[in-house]
GROMACS .gro file of C-alpha atoms in nm:
model
  336
    1MET     CA    1 -13.924   6.035 -10.880
    2ASN     CA    2 -13.582   6.219 -10.820
    3ILE     CA    3 -13.336   5.982 -10.722
    4TYR     CA    4 -13.088   6.239 -10.637
    5ASN     CA    5 -13.319   6.384 -10.385
    6ILE     CA    6 -13.319   6.078 -10.202
    7TYR     CA    7 -12.939   6.033 -10.202
    8ARG     CA    8 -12.938   6.396 -10.086
    9TYR     CA    9 -13.147   6.323  -9.815
   10LYS     CA   10 -12.986   6.011  -9.668
   11LEU     CA   11 -12.661   6.225  -9.674
   12GLU     CA   12 -12.840   6.500  -9.471
   13SER     CA   13 -12.992   6.240  -9.221
   14PHE     CA   14 -12.633   6.144  -9.138
   15LEU     CA   15 -12.526   6.450  -9.092
   16ASN     CA   16 -12.824   6.613  -8.893
   17THR     CA   17 -13.034   6.360  -8.723
   18ARG     CA   18 -13.290   6.640  -8.604
   19GLY     CA   19 -13.317   6.750  -8.975
   20CYS     CA   20 -13.683   6.840  -9.129
   21LEU     CA   21 -13.871   6.557  -9.263
   22GLN     CA   22 -13.914   6.589  -9.675
   23ASP     CA   23 -14.177   6.514  -9.921
   24LEU     CA   24 -13.997   6.224 -10.119
   25SER     CA   25 -14.345   6.043 -10.249
   26PRO     CA   26 -14.379   5.795 -10.394
   27PHE     CA   27 -14.072   5.686 -10.167
   28TYR     CA   28 -14.103   5.690  -9.775
   29TYR     CA   29 -13.902   5.574  -9.468
   30LYS     CA   30 -14.008   5.305  -9.258
   31GLU     CA   31 -13.877   5.255  -8.930
   32ASP     CA   32 -13.777   4.890  -8.914
   33GLU     CA   33 -13.612   4.929  -8.583
   34GLN     CA   34 -13.548   5.219  -8.327
   35ASP     CA   35 -13.346   5.483  -8.544
   36LEU     CA   36 -13.322   5.251  -8.849
   37TYR     CA   37 -13.548   5.366  -9.148
   38LEU     CA   38 -13.597   5.159  -9.463
   39LEU     CA   39 -13.678   5.313  -9.812
   40ALA     CA   40 -14.017   5.177  -9.910
   41MET     CA   41 -14.315   5.239 -10.117
   42LYS     CA   42 -14.660   5.198 -10.037
   43ASN     CA   43 -14.862   4.882 -10.125
   44ASP     CA   44 -15.242   4.839 -10.214
   45LYS     CA   45 -15.353   4.887  -9.887
   46GLY     CA   46 -15.119   5.191  -9.787
   47ARG     CA   47 -14.870   5.007  -9.594
   48LEU     CA   48 -14.504   5.058  -9.653
   49GLN     CA   49 -14.309   4.800  -9.824
   50SER     CA   50 -13.950   4.799  -9.805
   51LEU     CA   51 -13.738   4.810 -10.110
   52SER     CA   52 -13.431   4.607  -9.992
   53ARG     CA   53 -13.708   4.341  -9.914
   54TRP     CA   54 -13.888   4.370 -10.251
   55HIS     CA   55 -13.889   3.978 -10.302
   56ASP     CA   56 -14.181   3.989  -9.991
   57VAL     CA   57 -14.417   4.098 -10.237
   58PHE     CA   58 -14.435   3.804 -10.446
   59SER     CA   59 -14.326   3.445 -10.489
   60ILE     CA   60 -13.951   3.414 -10.519
   61ARG     CA   61 -13.993   3.049 -10.611
   62ARG     CA   62 -14.210   3.129 -10.893
   63LEU     CA   63 -13.994   3.395 -11.012
   64ALA     CA   64 -13.688   3.168 -10.974
   65ASN     CA   65 -13.841   2.890 -11.170
   66TRP     CA   66 -13.959   3.156 -11.448
   67LEU     CA   67 -13.579   3.263 -11.478
   68ASN     CA   68 -13.468   2.908 -11.471
   69LYS     CA   69 -13.661   2.888 -11.795
   70LEU     CA   70 -13.501   3.147 -11.944
   71GLY     CA   71 -13.142   3.000 -11.902
   72TYR     CA   72 -13.060   3.176 -11.561
   73SER     CA   73 -12.881   2.944 -11.340
   74ALA     CA   74 -12.980   2.900 -10.961
   75ASP     CA   75 -12.677   3.105 -10.856
   76ASP     CA   76 -12.765   3.348 -11.112
   77VAL     CA   77 -13.120   3.420 -10.949
   78TYR     CA   78 -12.979   3.409 -10.596
   79PHE     CA   79 -12.721   3.706 -10.684
   80ILE     CA   80 -12.970   3.887 -10.868
   81ASN     CA   81 -13.189   3.898 -10.578
   82ILE     CA   82 -12.905   3.993 -10.363
   83LEU     CA   83 -12.807   4.291 -10.575
   84LEU     CA   84 -13.136   4.414 -10.633
   85SER     CA   85 -13.226   4.430 -10.270
   86ARG     CA   86 -12.882   4.607 -10.206
   87LEU     CA   87 -13.033   4.878 -10.417
   88GLY     CA   88 -13.266   4.958 -10.128
   89TYR     CA   89 -12.995   4.930  -9.877
   90LEU     CA   90 -12.777   5.209 -10.074
   91PHE     CA   91 -13.073   5.451  -9.970
   92ASP     CA   92 -13.154   5.313  -9.614
   93ILE     CA   93 -13.089   5.554  -9.289
   94ASP     CA   94 -12.945   5.419  -8.993
   95ASN     CA   95 -12.929   5.644  -8.724
   96ARG     CA   96 -12.836   5.411  -8.428
   97GLU     CA   97 -12.463   5.470  -8.487
   98ARG     CA   98 -12.204   5.646  -8.715
   99LEU     CA   99 -11.985   5.379  -8.870
  100ASP     CA  100 -11.682   5.387  -9.130
  101LYS     CA  101 -11.932   5.205  -9.364
  102ASP     CA  102 -12.185   5.481  -9.366
  103ILE     CA  103 -11.912   5.702  -9.489
  104PHE     CA  104 -11.774   5.449  -9.780
  105ILE     CA  105 -12.125   5.399  -9.875
  106LEU     CA  106 -12.191   5.756  -9.928
  107TYR     CA  107 -11.835   5.835 -10.071
  108TYR     CA  108 -11.839   5.540 -10.307
  109THR     CA  109 -12.202   5.641 -10.438
  110LEU     CA  110 -12.094   6.011 -10.502
  111GLN     CA  111 -11.781   5.897 -10.690
  112LEU     CA  112 -11.972   5.672 -10.908
  113VAL     CA  113 -12.244   5.957 -10.976
  114SER     CA  114 -11.976   6.208 -11.042
  115LEU     CA  115 -11.774   5.962 -11.260
  116LYS     CA  116 -12.041   5.921 -11.514
  117GLY     CA  117 -12.004   6.218 -11.697
  118SER     CA  118 -11.616   6.210 -11.637
  119ILE     CA  119 -11.358   6.318 -11.874
  120MET     CA  120 -11.091   6.111 -11.745
  121SER     CA  121 -10.935   5.838 -12.008
  122ASP     CA  122 -10.931   5.591 -11.746
  123LYS     CA  123 -11.283   5.663 -11.598
  124GLU     CA  124 -11.398   5.302 -11.605
  125LYS     CA  125 -11.112   5.163 -11.388
  126HIS     CA  126 -11.236   5.377 -11.130
  127GLN     CA  127 -11.614   5.336 -11.188
  128ASN     CA  128 -11.537   4.965 -11.144
  129TYR     CA  129 -11.345   5.017 -10.829
  130MET     CA  130 -11.605   5.235 -10.684
  131LEU     CA  131 -11.852   4.960 -10.778
  132ARG     CA  132 -11.668   4.680 -10.630
  133PHE     CA  133 -11.602   4.854 -10.282
  134LEU     CA  134 -11.996   4.993 -10.281
  135CYS     CA  135 -12.094   4.622 -10.337
  136PHE     CA  136 -11.874   4.499 -10.043
  137GLU     CA  137 -11.996   4.778  -9.803
  138LEU     CA  138 -12.356   4.682  -9.885
  139GLY     CA  139 -12.264   4.333  -9.771
  140ILE     CA  140 -12.279   4.177 -10.132
  141GLU     CA  141 -12.045   3.873 -10.124
  142HIS     CA  142 -11.759   3.850 -10.378
  143GLU     CA  143 -11.900   3.588 -10.579
  144CYS     CA  144 -12.160   3.829 -10.678
  145TYR     CA  145 -11.982   4.157 -10.730
  146SER     CA  146 -11.723   3.985 -10.909
  147LYS     CA  147 -11.988   3.889 -11.187
  148LEU     CA  148 -12.051   4.316 -11.205
  149LYS     CA  149 -11.877   4.536 -11.474
  150ILE     CA  150 -11.951   4.894 -11.570
  151ALA     CA  151 -11.865   4.980 -11.946
  152ASP     CA  152 -12.005   5.250 -12.150
  153ASN     CA  153 -12.219   5.371 -11.813
  154CYS     CA  154 -12.384   5.055 -11.800
  155ILE     CA  155 -12.365   4.774 -11.518
  156PHE     CA  156 -12.332   4.427 -11.673
  157PHE     CA  157 -12.405   4.088 -11.490
  158GLU     CA  158 -12.217   3.790 -11.588
  159THR     CA  159 -12.425   3.509 -11.602
  160GLU     CA  160 -12.335   3.126 -11.601
  161ASN     CA  161 -12.525   3.026 -11.906
  162LEU     CA  162 -12.636   3.341 -12.104
  163GLY     CA  163 -12.307   3.522 -12.142
  164ILE     CA  164 -12.291   3.916 -12.008
  165ILE     CA  165 -12.619   4.079 -11.987
  166PRO     CA  166 -12.722   4.466 -11.891
  167VAL     CA  167 -12.855   4.445 -11.546
  168LYS     CA  168 -13.136   4.675 -11.639
  169GLU     CA  169 -13.244   4.389 -11.905
  170ILE     CA  170 -13.291   4.177 -11.619
  171VAL     CA  171 -13.476   4.401 -11.435
  172SER     CA  172 -13.705   4.439 -11.743
  173THR     CA  173 -13.732   4.065 -11.744
  174ILE     CA  174 -13.846   4.040 -11.417
  175PHE     CA  175 -14.111   4.314 -11.479
  176GLN     CA  176 -14.255   4.074 -11.749
  177PHE     CA  177 -14.262   3.821 -11.513
  178PHE     CA  178 -14.473   4.055 -11.260
  179ASP     CA  179 -14.683   4.138 -11.592
  180VAL     CA  180 -14.780   3.772 -11.661
  181ASP     CA  181 -14.782   3.596 -11.340
  182GLU     CA  182 -14.870   3.842 -11.047
  183LYS     CA  183 -15.242   3.927 -10.995
  184ASN     CA  184 -15.184   4.177 -10.693
  185GLU     CA  185 -14.983   4.493 -10.620
  186LYS     CA  186 -14.947   4.550 -10.963
  187GLU     CA  187 -14.887   4.913 -10.894
  188LEU     CA  188 -14.644   4.859 -10.605
  189LEU     CA  189 -14.444   4.610 -10.829
  190ALA     CA  190 -14.422   4.830 -11.127
  191GLY     CA  191 -14.291   5.087 -10.863
  192ILE     CA  192 -14.036   4.861 -10.738
  193VAL     CA  193 -13.898   4.810 -11.111
  194ASN     CA  194 -13.918   5.188 -11.193
  195PHE     CA  195 -13.692   5.224 -10.869
  196GLN     CA  196 -13.444   4.980 -10.917
  197LEU     CA  197 -13.418   5.101 -11.307
  198LEU     CA  198 -13.351   5.472 -11.163
  199SER     CA  199 -13.111   5.352 -10.903
  200LEU     CA  200 -12.886   5.155 -11.187
  201ASP     CA  201 -12.907   5.522 -11.364
  202PHE     CA  202 -12.811   5.703 -11.061
  203ILE     CA  203 -12.509   5.537 -11.007
  204CYS     CA  204 -12.393   5.448 -11.385
  205GLU     CA  205 -12.581   5.605 -11.671
  206ASP     CA  206 -12.466   5.950 -11.781
  207ASP     CA  207 -12.758   6.207 -11.772
  208ASP     CA  208 -12.583   6.503 -11.822
  209GLU     CA  209 -12.667   6.626 -11.473
  210LEU     CA  210 -12.398   6.784 -11.294
  211PHE     CA  211 -12.458   6.667 -10.949
  212ARG     CA  212 -12.366   6.873 -10.655
  213ILE     CA  213 -12.452   6.772 -10.315
  214ASN     CA  214 -12.441   7.148 -10.207
  215LEU     CA  215 -12.312   7.162  -9.838
  216ASN     CA  216 -12.206   7.537  -9.830
  217ASP     CA  217 -11.802   7.435  -9.786
  218THR     CA  218 -11.548   7.610 -10.000
  219ASN     CA  219 -11.397   7.291 -10.053
  220GLU     CA  220 -11.666   7.095 -10.165
  221TYR     CA  221 -11.555   7.108 -10.521
  222LEU     CA  222 -11.246   6.887 -10.430
  223ILE     CA  223 -11.485   6.612 -10.341
  224TYR     CA  224 -11.555   6.566 -10.756
  225PRO     CA  225 -11.307   6.337 -10.908
  226ASP     CA  226 -11.250   6.554 -11.221
  227GLU     CA  227 -11.237   6.878 -11.019
  228PHE     CA  228 -11.024   6.712 -10.758
  229MET     CA  229 -10.767   6.609 -11.050
  230SER     CA  230 -10.778   6.943 -11.225
  231ALA     CA  231 -10.710   7.132 -10.912
  232TYR     CA  232 -10.398   6.889 -10.802
  233VAL     CA  233 -10.266   6.923 -11.173
  234LYS     CA  234 -10.298   7.273 -11.187
  235ASP     CA  235 -10.170   7.347 -10.819
  236LYS     CA  236 -10.113   7.056 -10.603
  237LYS     CA  237 -10.078   7.325 -10.291
  238VAL     CA  238 -10.455   7.391 -10.311
  239VAL     CA  239 -10.518   7.038 -10.243
  240PHE     CA  240 -10.278   7.024  -9.966
  241GLN     CA  241 -10.407   7.327  -9.798
  242ALA     CA  242 -10.766   7.172  -9.841
  243ILE     CA  243 -10.621   6.864  -9.623
  244SER     CA  244 -10.462   7.075  -9.381
  245ASP     CA  245 -10.775   7.254  -9.360
  246SER     CA  246 -10.957   6.928  -9.285
  247PHE     CA  247 -10.809   6.892  -8.942
  248ASN     CA  248 -10.975   7.227  -8.810
  249GLU     CA  249 -11.118   7.145  -8.498
  250TYR     CA  250 -11.407   7.382  -8.542
  251GLN     CA  251 -11.558   7.213  -8.818
  252SER     CA  252 -11.927   7.168  -8.847
  253SER     CA  253 -12.053   6.796  -8.954
  254TYR     CA  254 -12.105   6.928  -9.305
  255ASN     CA  255 -11.752   7.036  -9.291
  256LEU     CA  256 -11.641   6.712  -9.146
  257LEU     CA  257 -11.773   6.510  -9.415
  258ILE     CA  258 -11.652   6.715  -9.675
  259SER     CA  259 -11.309   6.650  -9.499
  260ASN     CA  260 -11.349   6.284  -9.502
  261PHE     CA  261 -11.411   6.280  -9.884
  262ILE     CA  262 -11.110   6.462  -9.969
  263ILE     CA  263 -10.889   6.287  -9.763
  264ILE     CA  264 -11.043   5.957  -9.947
  265ASN     CA  265 -10.982   6.129 -10.291
  266TYR     CA  266 -10.605   6.222 -10.230
  267ALA     CA  267 -10.534   5.868 -10.115
  268TYR     CA  268 -10.734   5.691 -10.397
  269TYR     CA  269 -10.660   5.955 -10.718
  270ILE     CA  270 -10.305   6.020 -10.607
  271LEU     CA  271 -10.135   5.796 -10.336
  272GLN     CA  272 -10.260   5.454 -10.477
  273SER     CA  273 -10.048   5.489 -10.800
  274ARG     CA  274  -9.777   5.761 -10.641
  275PRO     CA  275  -9.752   5.683 -10.304
  276LYS     CA  276  -9.400   5.892 -10.310
  277CYS     CA  277  -9.636   6.197 -10.326
  278LEU     CA  278  -9.690   6.192  -9.963
  279LEU     CA  279  -9.353   6.320  -9.893
  280ALA     CA  280  -9.452   6.635 -10.089
  281LEU     CA  281  -9.731   6.680  -9.842
  282GLN     CA  282  -9.488   6.623  -9.570
  283LYS     CA  283  -9.276   6.899  -9.718
  284TYR     CA  284  -9.593   7.167  -9.736
  285ILE     CA  285  -9.709   7.081  -9.390
  286SER     CA  286  -9.406   7.120  -9.187
  287ASP     CA  287  -9.623   7.063  -8.879
  288ASP     CA  288  -9.524   6.719  -8.740
  289ARG     CA  289  -9.840   6.697  -8.532
  290LEU     CA  290 -10.068   6.765  -8.827
  291PHE     CA  291  -9.869   6.531  -9.057
  292SER     CA  292  -9.909   6.274  -8.787
  293GLN     CA  293 -10.309   6.312  -8.796
  294ILE     CA  294 -10.292   6.315  -9.174
  295VAL     CA  295 -10.109   5.986  -9.213
  296THR     CA  296 -10.314   5.846  -8.896
  297THR     CA  297 -10.623   5.899  -9.115
  298LEU     CA  298 -10.464   5.771  -9.435
  299ALA     CA  299 -10.351   5.437  -9.238
  300TYR     CA  300 -10.703   5.396  -9.074
  301ARG     CA  301 -10.910   5.433  -9.416
  302LYS     CA  302 -10.703   5.176  -9.586
  303VAL     CA  303 -10.794   5.355  -9.939
  304GLY     CA  304 -10.504   5.391 -10.174
  305ILE     CA  305 -10.242   5.348  -9.945
  306THR     CA  306 -10.200   5.131  -9.595
  307HIS     CA  307  -9.989   5.167  -9.308
  308ALA     CA  308  -9.748   4.907  -9.454
  309GLY     CA  309  -9.720   5.162  -9.739
  310ILE     CA  310  -9.663   5.467  -9.524
  311GLU     CA  311  -9.384   5.268  -9.364
  312LYS     CA  312  -9.202   5.205  -9.672
  313LEU     CA  313  -9.169   5.583  -9.713
  314GLY     CA  314  -9.018   5.605  -9.374
  315LEU     CA  315  -9.297   5.801  -9.227
  316GLY     CA  316  -9.408   5.478  -9.005
  317ASP     CA  317  -9.338   5.662  -8.697
  318PHE     CA  318  -9.629   5.940  -8.803
  319VAL     CA  319  -9.912   5.671  -8.746
  320LYS     CA  320 -10.061   5.708  -8.419
  321PRO     CA  321 -10.073   5.380  -8.238
  322GLY     CA  322 -10.428   5.248  -8.105
  323LEU     CA  323 -10.663   5.287  -8.364
  324ASN     CA  324 -10.874   4.982  -8.412
  325GLU     CA  325 -11.223   4.874  -8.475
  326ARG     CA  326 -11.368   5.076  -8.207
  327THR     CA  327 -11.252   5.399  -8.336
  328ARG     CA  328 -11.541   5.416  -8.590
  329LEU     CA  329 -11.492   5.721  -8.782
  330PHE     CA  330 -11.688   5.998  -8.893
  331ASN     CA  331 -11.484   6.209  -8.675
  332LEU     CA  332 -11.138   6.022  -8.733
  333ILE     CA  333 -10.962   6.359  -8.746
  334TYR     CA  334 -11.066   6.433  -8.385
  335ALA     CA  335 -10.877   6.113  -8.272
  336LYS     CA  336 -10.651   6.191  -7.965
   0.00000   0.00000   0.00000
């Protein structure tokens, strides 16, 4: 199972709705609604079972009783179920619309995958930020994701009675339940557990794989945190030029995604702690119309710096009015 290929396929499907189908077995995509595809595996009868609805395969009540006897509270069990369900959501494909949520899920996932092998001294701070907001975009409630923490490239869950436990250990405990309690769908249940463990490794455990999405864009290297920061420290004008290039009206959808990621990287890794750096970008751009597009995008994205933060710098007049929830951006840079 190559979980990296599933992420690439999801990303490709976001950019190209008529892309060629790929063999991802033992994984498949099940059309749940028109243009909504859920990542799935086959059950004993060859039917597709959604991985985001993994709890439909067995008795969740019996699992809850099992975990309660081991010391997990009712809330723990509820949050664990939600968390593991959302691992399926992470790879689901929704071709009905292109929403900000999709951009952010792809972005936060890529950052987590890239940060695993990062040399940044404060990488765990960044990992936990990305995890928290990825959970938010996946619809995991605050009471759940506030119990999660990444440390030493491992995701931990703070239980009510048993202390802090690695999530992979919880998944392994659930597999023990399947082995003892469940008589049917043994192969499917083993596959589900393996998928959950692989997904946790994908976003957290350093496997020494230098992950690249390979979209044939000369600026792609700037979407990866270490390379972005290295380029900015070495010569910030390289990053400034890439941000300027992000508003080229002749971009392909592939270029456009890279552009969005570079802008978010700039907002998060630079402006969040040093908002005044935006003034240096203004000086470099020297084109009020282009700079207005940039700060409007930053204000809309709300990562690292907000509209209020831009106003504090005396740049509020550059933010275009009228951007609202209906401006669902994959292509915000084309907003008139």
